[in-house]
Short mmCIF file of C-alpha atoms and ligand atoms in Angstrom, two decimals:
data_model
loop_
_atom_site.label_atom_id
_atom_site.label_comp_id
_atom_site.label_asym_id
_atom_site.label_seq_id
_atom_site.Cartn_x
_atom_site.Cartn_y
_atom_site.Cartn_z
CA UNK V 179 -25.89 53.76 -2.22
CA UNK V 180 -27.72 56.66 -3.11
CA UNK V 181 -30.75 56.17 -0.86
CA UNK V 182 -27.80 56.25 1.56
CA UNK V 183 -26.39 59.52 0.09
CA UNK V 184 -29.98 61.12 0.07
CA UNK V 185 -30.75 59.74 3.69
CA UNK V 186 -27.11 61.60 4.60
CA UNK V 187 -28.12 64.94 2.96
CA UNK V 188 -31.69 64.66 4.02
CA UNK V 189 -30.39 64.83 8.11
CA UNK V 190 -27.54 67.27 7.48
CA UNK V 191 -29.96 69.57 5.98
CA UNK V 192 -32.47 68.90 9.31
CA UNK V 193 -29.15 69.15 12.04
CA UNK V 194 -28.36 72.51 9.44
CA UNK V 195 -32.22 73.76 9.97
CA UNK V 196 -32.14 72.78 13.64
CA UNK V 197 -28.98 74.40 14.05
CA UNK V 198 -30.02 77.88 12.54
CA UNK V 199 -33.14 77.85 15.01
CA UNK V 200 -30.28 77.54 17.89
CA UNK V 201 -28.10 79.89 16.39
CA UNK V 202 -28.30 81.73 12.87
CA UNK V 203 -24.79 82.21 11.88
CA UNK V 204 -22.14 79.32 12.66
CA UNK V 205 -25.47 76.84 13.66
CA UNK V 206 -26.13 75.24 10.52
CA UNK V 207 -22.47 74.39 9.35
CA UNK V 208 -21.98 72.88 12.84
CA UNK V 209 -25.32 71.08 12.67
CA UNK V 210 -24.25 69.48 9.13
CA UNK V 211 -20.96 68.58 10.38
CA UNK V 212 -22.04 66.94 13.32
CA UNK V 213 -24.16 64.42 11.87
CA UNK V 214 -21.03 64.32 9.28
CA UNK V 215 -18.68 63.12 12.36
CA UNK V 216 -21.48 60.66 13.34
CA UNK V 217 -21.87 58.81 10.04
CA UNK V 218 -17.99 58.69 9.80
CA UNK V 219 -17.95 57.26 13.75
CA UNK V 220 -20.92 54.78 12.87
CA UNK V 221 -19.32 53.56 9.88
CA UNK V 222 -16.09 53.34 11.52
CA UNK V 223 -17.59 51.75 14.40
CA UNK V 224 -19.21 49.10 12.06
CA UNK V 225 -16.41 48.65 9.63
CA UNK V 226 -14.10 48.01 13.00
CA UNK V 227 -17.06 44.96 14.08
CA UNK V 228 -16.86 43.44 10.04
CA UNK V 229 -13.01 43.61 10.63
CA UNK V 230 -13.24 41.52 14.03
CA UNK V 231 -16.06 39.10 12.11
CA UNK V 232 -13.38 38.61 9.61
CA UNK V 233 -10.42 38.22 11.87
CA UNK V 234 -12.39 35.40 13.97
CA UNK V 235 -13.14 33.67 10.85
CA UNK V 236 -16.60 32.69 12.14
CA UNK V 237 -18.60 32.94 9.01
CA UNK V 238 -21.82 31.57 9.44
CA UNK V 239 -22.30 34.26 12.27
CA UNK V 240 -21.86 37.87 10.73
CA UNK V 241 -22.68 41.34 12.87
CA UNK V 242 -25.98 41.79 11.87
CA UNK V 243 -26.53 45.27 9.89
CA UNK V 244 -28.69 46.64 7.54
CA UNK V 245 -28.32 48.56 4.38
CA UNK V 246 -25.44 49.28 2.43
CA UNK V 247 -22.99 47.17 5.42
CA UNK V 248 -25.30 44.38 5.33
CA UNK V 249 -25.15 44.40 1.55
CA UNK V 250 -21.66 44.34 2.06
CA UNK V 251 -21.73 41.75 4.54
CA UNK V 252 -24.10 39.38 3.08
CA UNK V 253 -21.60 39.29 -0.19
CA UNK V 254 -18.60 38.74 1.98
CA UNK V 255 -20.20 35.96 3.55
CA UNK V 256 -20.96 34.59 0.21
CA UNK V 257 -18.04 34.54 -1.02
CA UNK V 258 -16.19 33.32 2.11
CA UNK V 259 -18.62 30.67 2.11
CA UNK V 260 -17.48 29.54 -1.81
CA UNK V 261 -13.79 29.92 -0.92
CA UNK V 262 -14.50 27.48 2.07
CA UNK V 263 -15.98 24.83 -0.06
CA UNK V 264 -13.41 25.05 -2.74
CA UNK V 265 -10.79 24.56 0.00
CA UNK V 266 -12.56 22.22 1.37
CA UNK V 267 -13.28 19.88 -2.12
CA UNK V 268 -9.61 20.73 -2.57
CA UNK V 269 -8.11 19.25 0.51
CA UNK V 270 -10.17 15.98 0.38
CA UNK V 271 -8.49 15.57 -2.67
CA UNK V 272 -5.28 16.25 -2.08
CA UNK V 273 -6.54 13.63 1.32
CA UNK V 274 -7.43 11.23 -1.40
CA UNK V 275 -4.53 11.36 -3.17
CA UNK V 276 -2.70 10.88 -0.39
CA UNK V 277 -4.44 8.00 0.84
CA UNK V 278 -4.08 6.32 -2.77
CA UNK V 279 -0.07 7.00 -2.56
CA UNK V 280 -0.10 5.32 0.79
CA UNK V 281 -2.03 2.41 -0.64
CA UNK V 282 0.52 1.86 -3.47
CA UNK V 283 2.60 -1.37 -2.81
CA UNK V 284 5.29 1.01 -4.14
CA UNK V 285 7.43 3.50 -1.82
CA UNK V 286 7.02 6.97 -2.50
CA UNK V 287 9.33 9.95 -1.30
CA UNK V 288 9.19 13.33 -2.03
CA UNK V 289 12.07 15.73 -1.55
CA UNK V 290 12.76 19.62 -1.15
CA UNK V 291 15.36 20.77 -3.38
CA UNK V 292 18.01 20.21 -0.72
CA UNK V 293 17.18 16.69 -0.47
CA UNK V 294 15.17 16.64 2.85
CA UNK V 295 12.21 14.39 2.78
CA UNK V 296 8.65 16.72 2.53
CA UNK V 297 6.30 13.51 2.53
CA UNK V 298 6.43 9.79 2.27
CA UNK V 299 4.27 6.58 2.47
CA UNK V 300 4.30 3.84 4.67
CA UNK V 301 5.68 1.82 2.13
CA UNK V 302 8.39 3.99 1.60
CA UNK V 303 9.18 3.91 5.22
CA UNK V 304 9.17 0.65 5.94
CA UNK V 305 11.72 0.01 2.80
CA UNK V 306 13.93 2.29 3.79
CA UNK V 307 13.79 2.05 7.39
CA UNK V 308 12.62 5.39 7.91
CA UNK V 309 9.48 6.79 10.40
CA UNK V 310 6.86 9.01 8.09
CA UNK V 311 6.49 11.82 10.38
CA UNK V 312 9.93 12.20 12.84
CA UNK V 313 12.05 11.83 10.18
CA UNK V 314 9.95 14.60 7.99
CA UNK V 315 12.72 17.30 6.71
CA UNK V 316 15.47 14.86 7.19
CA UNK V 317 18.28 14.80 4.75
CA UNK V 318 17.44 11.13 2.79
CA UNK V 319 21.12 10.65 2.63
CA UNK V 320 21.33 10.79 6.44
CA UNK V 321 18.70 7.92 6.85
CA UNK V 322 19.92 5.57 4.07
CA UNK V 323 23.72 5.35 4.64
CA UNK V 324 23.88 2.82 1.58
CA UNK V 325 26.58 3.08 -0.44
CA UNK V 326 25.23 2.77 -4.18
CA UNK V 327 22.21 4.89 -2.79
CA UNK V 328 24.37 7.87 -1.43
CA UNK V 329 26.19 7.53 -5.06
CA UNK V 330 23.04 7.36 -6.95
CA UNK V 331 21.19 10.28 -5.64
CA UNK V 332 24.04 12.50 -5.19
CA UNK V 333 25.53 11.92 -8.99
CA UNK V 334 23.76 14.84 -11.15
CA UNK V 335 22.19 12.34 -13.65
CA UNK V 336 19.76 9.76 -12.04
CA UNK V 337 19.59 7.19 -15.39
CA UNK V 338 17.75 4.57 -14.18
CA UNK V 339 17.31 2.20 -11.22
CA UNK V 340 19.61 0.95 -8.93
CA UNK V 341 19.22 -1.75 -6.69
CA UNK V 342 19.87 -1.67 -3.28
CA UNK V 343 19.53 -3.69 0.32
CA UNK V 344 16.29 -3.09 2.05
CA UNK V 345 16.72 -1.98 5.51
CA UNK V 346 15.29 -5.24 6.93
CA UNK V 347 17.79 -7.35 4.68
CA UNK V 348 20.21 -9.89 6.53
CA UNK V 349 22.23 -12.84 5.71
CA UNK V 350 18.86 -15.27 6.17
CA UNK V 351 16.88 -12.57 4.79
CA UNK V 352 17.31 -11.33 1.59
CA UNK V 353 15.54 -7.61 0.86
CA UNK V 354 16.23 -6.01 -2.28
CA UNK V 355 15.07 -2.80 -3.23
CA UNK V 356 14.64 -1.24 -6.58
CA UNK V 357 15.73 2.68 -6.31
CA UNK V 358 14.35 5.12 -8.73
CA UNK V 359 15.03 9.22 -8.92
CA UNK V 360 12.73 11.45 -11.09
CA UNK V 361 12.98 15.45 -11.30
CA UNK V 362 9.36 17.04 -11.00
CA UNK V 363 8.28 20.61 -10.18
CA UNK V 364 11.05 23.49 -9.42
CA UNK V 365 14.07 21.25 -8.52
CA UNK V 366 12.07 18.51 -6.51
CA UNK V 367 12.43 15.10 -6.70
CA UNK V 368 10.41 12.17 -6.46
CA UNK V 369 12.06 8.86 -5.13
CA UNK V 370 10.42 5.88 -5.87
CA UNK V 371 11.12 2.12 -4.50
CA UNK V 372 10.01 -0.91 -5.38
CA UNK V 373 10.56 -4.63 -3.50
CA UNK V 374 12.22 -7.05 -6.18
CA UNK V 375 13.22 -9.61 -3.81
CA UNK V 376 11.55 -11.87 -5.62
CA UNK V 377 12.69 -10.79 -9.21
CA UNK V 378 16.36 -10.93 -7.40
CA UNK V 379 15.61 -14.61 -6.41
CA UNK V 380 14.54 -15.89 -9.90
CA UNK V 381 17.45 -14.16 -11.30
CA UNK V 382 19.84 -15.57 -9.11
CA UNK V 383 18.24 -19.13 -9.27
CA UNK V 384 18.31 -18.80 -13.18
CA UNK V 385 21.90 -18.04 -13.12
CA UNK V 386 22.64 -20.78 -10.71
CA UNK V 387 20.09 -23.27 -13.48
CA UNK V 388 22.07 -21.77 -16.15
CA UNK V 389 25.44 -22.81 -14.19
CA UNK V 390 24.26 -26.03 -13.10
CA UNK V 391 23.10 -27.18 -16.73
CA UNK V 392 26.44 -25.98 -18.42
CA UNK V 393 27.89 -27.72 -15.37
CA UNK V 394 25.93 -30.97 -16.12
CA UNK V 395 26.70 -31.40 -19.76
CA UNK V 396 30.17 -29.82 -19.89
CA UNK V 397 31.21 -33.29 -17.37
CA UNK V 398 29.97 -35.72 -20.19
CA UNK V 399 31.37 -33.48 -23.17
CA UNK V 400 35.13 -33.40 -21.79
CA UNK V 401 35.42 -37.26 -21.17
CA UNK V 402 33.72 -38.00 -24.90
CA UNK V 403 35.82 -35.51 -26.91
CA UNK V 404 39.07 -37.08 -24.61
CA UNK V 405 37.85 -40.32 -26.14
CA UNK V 406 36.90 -39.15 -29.39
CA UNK V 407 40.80 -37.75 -29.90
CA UNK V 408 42.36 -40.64 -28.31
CA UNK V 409 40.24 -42.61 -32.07
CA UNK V 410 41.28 -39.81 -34.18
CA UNK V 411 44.95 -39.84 -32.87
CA UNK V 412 45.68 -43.69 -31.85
CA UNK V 413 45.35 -47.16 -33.93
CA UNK V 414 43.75 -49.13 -31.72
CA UNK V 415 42.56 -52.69 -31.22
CA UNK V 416 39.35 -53.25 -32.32
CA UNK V 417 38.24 -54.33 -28.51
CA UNK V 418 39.66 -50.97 -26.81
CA UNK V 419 37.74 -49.32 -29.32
CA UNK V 420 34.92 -51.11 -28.66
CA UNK V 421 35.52 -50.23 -24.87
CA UNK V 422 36.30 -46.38 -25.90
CA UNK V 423 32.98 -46.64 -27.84
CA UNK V 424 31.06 -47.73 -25.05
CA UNK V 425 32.33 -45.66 -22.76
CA UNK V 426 31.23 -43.18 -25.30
CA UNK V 427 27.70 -44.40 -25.26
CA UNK V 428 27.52 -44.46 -21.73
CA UNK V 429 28.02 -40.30 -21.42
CA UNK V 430 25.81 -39.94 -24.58
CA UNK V 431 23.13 -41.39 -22.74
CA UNK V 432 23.68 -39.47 -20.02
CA UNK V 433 23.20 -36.57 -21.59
CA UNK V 434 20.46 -37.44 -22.51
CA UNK V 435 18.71 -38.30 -19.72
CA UNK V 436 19.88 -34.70 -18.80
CA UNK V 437 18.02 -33.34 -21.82
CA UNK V 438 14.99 -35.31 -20.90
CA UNK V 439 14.52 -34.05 -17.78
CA UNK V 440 15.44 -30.63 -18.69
CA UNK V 441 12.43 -31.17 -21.14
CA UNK V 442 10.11 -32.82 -18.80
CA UNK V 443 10.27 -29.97 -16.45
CA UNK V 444 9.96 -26.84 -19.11
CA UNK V 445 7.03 -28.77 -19.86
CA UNK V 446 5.50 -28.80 -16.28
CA UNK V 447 6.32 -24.97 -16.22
CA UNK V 448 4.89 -24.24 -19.25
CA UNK V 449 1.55 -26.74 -19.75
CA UNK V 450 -1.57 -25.99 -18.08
CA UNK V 451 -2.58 -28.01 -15.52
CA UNK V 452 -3.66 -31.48 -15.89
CA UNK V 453 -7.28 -32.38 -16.74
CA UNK V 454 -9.27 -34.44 -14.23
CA UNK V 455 -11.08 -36.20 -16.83
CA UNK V 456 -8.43 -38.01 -18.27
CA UNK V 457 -8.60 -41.37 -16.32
CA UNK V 458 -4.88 -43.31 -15.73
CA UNK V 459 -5.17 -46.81 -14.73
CA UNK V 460 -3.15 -47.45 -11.83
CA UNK V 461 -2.25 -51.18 -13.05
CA UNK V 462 -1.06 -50.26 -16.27
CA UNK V 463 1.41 -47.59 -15.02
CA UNK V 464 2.55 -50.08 -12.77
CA UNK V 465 3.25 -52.80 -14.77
CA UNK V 466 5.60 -50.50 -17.47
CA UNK V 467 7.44 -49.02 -14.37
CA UNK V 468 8.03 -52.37 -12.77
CA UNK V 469 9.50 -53.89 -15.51
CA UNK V 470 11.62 -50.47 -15.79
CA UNK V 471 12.95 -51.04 -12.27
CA UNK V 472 13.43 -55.03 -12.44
CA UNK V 473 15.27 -54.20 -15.74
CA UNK V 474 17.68 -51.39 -14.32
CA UNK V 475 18.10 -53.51 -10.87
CA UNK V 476 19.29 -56.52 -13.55
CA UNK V 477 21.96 -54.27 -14.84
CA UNK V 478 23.65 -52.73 -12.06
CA UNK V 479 23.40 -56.02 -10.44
CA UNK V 480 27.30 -57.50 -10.22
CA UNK V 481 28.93 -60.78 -10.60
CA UNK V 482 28.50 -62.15 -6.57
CA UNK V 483 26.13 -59.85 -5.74
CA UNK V 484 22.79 -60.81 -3.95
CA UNK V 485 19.96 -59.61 -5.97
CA UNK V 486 17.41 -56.48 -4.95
CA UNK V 487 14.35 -58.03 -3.68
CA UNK V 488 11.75 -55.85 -5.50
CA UNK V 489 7.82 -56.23 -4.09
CA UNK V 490 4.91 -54.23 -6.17
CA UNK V 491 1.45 -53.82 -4.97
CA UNK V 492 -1.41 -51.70 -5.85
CA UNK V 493 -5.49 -52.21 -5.40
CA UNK V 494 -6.88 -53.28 -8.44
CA UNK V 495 -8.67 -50.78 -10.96
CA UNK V 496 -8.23 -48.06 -9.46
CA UNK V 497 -7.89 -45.08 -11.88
CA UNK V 498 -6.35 -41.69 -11.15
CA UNK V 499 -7.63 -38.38 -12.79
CA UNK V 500 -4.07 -36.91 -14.38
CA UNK V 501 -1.91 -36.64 -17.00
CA UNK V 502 0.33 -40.31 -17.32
CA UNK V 503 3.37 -39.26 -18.23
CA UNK V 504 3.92 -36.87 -16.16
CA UNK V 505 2.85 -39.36 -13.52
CA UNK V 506 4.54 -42.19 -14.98
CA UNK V 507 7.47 -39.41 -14.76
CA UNK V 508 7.04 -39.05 -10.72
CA UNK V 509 6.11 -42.52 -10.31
CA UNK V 510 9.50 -43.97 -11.84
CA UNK V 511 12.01 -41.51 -10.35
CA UNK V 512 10.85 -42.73 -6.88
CA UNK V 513 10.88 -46.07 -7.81
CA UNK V 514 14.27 -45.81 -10.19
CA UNK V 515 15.99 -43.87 -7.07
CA UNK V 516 15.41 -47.34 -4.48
CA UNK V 517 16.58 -49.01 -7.20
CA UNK V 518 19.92 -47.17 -7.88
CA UNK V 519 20.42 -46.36 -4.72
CA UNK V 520 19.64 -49.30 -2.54
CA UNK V 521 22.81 -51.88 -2.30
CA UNK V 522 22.57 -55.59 -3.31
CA UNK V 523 20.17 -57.68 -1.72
CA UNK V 524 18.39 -54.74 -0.43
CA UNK V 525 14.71 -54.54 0.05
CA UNK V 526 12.52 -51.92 -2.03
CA UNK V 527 8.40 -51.79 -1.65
CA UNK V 528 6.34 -50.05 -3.53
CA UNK V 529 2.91 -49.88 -2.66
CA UNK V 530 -0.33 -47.80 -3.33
CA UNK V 531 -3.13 -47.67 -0.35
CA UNK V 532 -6.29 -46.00 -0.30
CA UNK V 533 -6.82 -43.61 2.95
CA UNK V 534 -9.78 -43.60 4.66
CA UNK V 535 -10.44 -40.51 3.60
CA UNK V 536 -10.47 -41.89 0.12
CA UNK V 537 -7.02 -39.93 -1.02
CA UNK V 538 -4.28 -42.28 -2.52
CA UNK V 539 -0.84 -43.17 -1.25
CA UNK V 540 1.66 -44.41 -3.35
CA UNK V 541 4.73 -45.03 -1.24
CA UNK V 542 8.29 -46.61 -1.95
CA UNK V 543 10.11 -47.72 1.65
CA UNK V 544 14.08 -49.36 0.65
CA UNK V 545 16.50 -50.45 2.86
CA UNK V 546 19.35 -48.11 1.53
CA UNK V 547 22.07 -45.59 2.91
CA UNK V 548 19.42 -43.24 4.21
CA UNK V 549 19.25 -39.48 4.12
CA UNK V 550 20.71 -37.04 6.72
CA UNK V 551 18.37 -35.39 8.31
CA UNK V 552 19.88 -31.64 7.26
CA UNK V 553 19.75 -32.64 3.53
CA UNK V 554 15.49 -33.73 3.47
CA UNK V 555 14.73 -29.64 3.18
CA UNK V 556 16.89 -29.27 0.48
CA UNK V 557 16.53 -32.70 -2.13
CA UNK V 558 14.16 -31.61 -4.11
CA UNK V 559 15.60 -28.29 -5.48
CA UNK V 560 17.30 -28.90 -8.80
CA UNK V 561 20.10 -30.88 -8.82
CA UNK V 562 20.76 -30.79 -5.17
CA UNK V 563 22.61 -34.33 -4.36
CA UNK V 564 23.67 -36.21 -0.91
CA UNK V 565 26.35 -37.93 -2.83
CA UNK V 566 27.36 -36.11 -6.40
CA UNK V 567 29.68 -39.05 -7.52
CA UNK V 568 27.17 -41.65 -6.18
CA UNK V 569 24.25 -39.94 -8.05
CA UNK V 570 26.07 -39.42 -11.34
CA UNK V 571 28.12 -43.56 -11.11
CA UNK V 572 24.40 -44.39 -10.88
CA UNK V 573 22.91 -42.55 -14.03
CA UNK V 574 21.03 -39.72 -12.09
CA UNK V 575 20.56 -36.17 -13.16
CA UNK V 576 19.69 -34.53 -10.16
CA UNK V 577 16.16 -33.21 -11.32
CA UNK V 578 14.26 -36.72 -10.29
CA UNK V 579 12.80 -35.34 -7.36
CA UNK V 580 12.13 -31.91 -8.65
CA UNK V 581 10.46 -33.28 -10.89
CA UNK V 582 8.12 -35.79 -9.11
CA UNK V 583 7.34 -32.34 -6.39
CA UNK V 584 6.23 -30.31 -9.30
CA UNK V 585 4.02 -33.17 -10.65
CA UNK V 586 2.31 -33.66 -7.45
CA UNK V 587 1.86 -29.78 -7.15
CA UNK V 588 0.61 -29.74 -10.37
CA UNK V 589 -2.33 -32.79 -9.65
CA UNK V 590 -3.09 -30.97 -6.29
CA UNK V 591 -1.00 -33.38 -3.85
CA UNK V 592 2.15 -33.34 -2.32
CA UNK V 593 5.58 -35.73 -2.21
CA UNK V 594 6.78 -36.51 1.24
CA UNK V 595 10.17 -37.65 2.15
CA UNK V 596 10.97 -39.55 5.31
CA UNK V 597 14.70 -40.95 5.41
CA UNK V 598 17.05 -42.16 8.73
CA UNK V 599 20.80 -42.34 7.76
CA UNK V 600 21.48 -46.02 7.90
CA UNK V 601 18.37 -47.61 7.71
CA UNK V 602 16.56 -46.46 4.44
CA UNK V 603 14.02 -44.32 2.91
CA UNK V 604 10.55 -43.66 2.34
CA UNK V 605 8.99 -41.42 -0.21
CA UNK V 606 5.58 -41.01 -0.26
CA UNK V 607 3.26 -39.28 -3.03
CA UNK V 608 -0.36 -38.53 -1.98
CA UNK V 609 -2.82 -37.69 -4.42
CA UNK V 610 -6.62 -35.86 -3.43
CA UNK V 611 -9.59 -37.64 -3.13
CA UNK V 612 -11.21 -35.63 -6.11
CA UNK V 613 -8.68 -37.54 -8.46
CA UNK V 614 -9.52 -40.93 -7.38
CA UNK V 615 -11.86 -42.68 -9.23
CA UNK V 616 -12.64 -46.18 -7.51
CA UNK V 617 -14.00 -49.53 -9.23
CA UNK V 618 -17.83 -49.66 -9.23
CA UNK V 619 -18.91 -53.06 -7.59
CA UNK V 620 -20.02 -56.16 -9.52
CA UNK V 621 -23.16 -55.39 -10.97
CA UNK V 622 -25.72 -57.01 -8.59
CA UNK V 623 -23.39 -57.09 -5.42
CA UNK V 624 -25.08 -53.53 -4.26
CA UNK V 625 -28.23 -55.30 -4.43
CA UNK V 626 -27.34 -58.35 -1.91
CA UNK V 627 -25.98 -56.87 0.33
P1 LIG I 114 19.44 -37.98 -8.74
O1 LIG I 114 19.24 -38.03 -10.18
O2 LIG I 114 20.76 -37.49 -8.31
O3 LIG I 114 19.03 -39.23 -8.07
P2 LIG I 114 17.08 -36.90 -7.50
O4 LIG I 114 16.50 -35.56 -7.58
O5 LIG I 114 16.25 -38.04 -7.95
O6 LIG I 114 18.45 -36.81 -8.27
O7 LIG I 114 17.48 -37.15 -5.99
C1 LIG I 114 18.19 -36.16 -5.31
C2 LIG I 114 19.15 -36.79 -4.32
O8 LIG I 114 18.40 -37.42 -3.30
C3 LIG I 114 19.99 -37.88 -4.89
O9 LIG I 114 21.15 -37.36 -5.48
C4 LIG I 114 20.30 -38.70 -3.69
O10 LIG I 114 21.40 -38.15 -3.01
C5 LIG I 114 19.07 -38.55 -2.81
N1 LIG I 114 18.17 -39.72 -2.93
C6 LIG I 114 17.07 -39.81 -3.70
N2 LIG I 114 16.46 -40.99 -3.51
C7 LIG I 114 17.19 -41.66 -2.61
C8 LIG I 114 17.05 -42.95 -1.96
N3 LIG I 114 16.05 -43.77 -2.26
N4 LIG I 114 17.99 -43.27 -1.06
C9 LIG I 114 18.98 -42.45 -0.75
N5 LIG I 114 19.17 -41.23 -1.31
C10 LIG I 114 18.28 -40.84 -2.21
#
């Protein structure tokens, strides 16, 4: 600055000496001002360059100047340059940010005061059935027309959630959405939504559980306490009480049975899985479960009637990595269900074969009512029946088969059910090869052959 000042002063005083050699009086004061009006037009000339330098916004290429303007210039360009980066480090994070609200399995919505939608994720958009950039400044209550929603975000308290149809939801489909409003910032709002199809299911399959059990036992409670008043109220003869007692028996048991299976599964749900070093002869489950069946085709065998033909047959020594009673569990409901529901003088098989691909079958083919095909999808969801009155005359619960697909789930193989109305059934379990253990050969036999 003041090398600039004394440069100034230095040629106004030569233009003022130059102008009193031209002309004494008024020559000096005109010489000074002149090179006055030419600093002011240079500067102004120079300032009007920085000003177009600015305006284009092309900072890395600055009028080149010296002196005080390139001072000047230099500092601009230095600070330009710092602004820049912090703009810069600030958008990629506001990119980032971004980016991590459109990776959130959540939906995410912000809105203006008014309720127009100022940004939202994919998520968001595909929940509510709404396009993330045409429908940008939309009113949110214009794209989601639902009911519950409209009342929800319109009401002036937003306690919390409410739960809504998706926009993909149908009568096959189910698509429930999980609604939430939260006040942020100067009157903006934040909608957030959430897919809970799946808690939605579980709740409504534990109400219908919850039904189906109370459902279940109520059946056995009315006829015993009918039969426990008609005792307290009547005398009777000592064989109709006998009968009423019996009668009794027969729904205690049932209950029962009901209990056990209730048990049997909240067991499967809640043990870990089973161990494959815990060896199960095949034989030995066998022999318990045919004796079950033989015994329970003995007592629901009639006076007249032709007796069940029942046939067993499994390798010998085979064992099977699992836990036995959960497979004696699957195991006997197959084999119990032939029984029960096959007619007199019916046919039932049960047989275990070794595939080729050293898995293991265990398959039980009777020559009862068969299955519609339309019902195969659905038997093995809890208590689903073909025939309620049937199933219940005949002692079932209606978990057998839930519980024999969870056990084969659970030991890393699979039930299979293959039925033709008329001509019988055939339910098949297969377990993997890596819970087969096979008989080593006679000791010696390797060696001769
Ligand atoms: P339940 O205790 O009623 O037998 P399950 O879960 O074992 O319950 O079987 C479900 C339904 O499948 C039964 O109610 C019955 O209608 C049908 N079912 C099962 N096994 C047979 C079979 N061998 N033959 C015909 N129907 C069967």
């Amino acid at each position: 600055m003041v090398p600039r000042t004394l440069g100034l002063f230095f040629s106004m005083a030569v233009a003022a000496s130059a102008g009193y050699w031209i002309e004494p009086t008024s020559g000096p004061l005109l010489g000074a001002f002149a090179v006055c009006l030419f600093s002011v037009i240079k500067d102004l000339w120079k300032g009007q360059k920085i000003t177009q330098w600015l305006r284009h916004n092309n900072v890395q290429e600055p009028p080149q100047m010296g002196g005080l303007w390139g001072d000047l210039i230099d500092r601009m360009k230095r600070i330009l340059n710092e602004q820049r980066k912090q703009t810069f480090a600030e958008q990629k994070r506001l990119q980032d940010f971004l980016l991590a609200i459109q990776a959130s399995p959540n939906g995410v919505v912000l809105l203006d005061p008014e309720g127009r939608i100022e940004w939202c994720n994919q998520t968001a958009a595909l929940h509510l059935g709404m396009d993330a950039k045409r429908d940008l400044m939309q009113h949110v209550v214009h794209l989601v027309r639902d009911p519950v929603f409209k009342k929800y975000i319109t009401s002036d308290t937003h306690d919390g959630e409410v739960v809504i149809d998706g926009r993909s939801a149908s009568l096959q489909n189910t698509f429930k959405l999980s609604v939430q409003l939260h006040n942020y910032g100067e009157n903006r709002q934040l909608l957030l939504t959430r897919d809970v199809t799946d808690v939605a299911h579980a709740d409504a399959m534990r109400r219908d559980f919850v039904a189906n059990v109370s459902h279940e036992i109520r059946t056995p409670l009315t006829v015993m306490s009918g039969f426990i008043e008609t005792l307290q109220t009547l005398e009777l003869e000592a064989d109709d009480r006998n009968k009423y007692l019996n009668l009794m028996a027969v729904q205690a048991e049932r209950m029962q049975d009901l209990v056990n299976d209730l048990l049997i599964l909240s067991q499967l749900e809640g043990s870990t899985l089973p161990s494959t070093n815990d060896p199960v002869n095949i034989d030995a489950l066998m022999s318990g479960i045919e004796a079950e069946a033989r015994g329970l085709s003995m007592m629901q065998l009639h006076e007249n009637d032709e007796a069940q033909v029942l046939h067993f047959e499994q390798p010998a020594g085979i064992l099977l990595l699992g836990a036995t009673k959960e497979l004696h569990s699957a195991v006997s409901n197959l084999v119990n269900n032939a029984v029960r529901y096959t007619p007199s003088g019916g046919l039932i098989t049960a047989l275990w074969t070794l595939l080729p691909d050293q898995r293991i079958q265990f398959s039980v083919v009777d020559t009862g009512p068969g299955i519609a095909s339309e019902h195969l999808p659905r038997l093995t969801e809890r208590f689903y029946r073909v025939d309620r009155s049937r199933s219940r005359e005949s002692g079932g619960t209606g978990l057998g088969l839930a519980i024999a697909k969870h056990v084969m789930q659970r030991h890393g193989g699979e039930l299979k059910i293959e039925s033709e109305l008329g001509k019988g059934s055939r339910f098949t379990l297969i377990f993997p090869a890596s819970r087969v253990v096979l008989p080593s050969p006679p000791e010696g036999l390797a060696a001769s052959t």
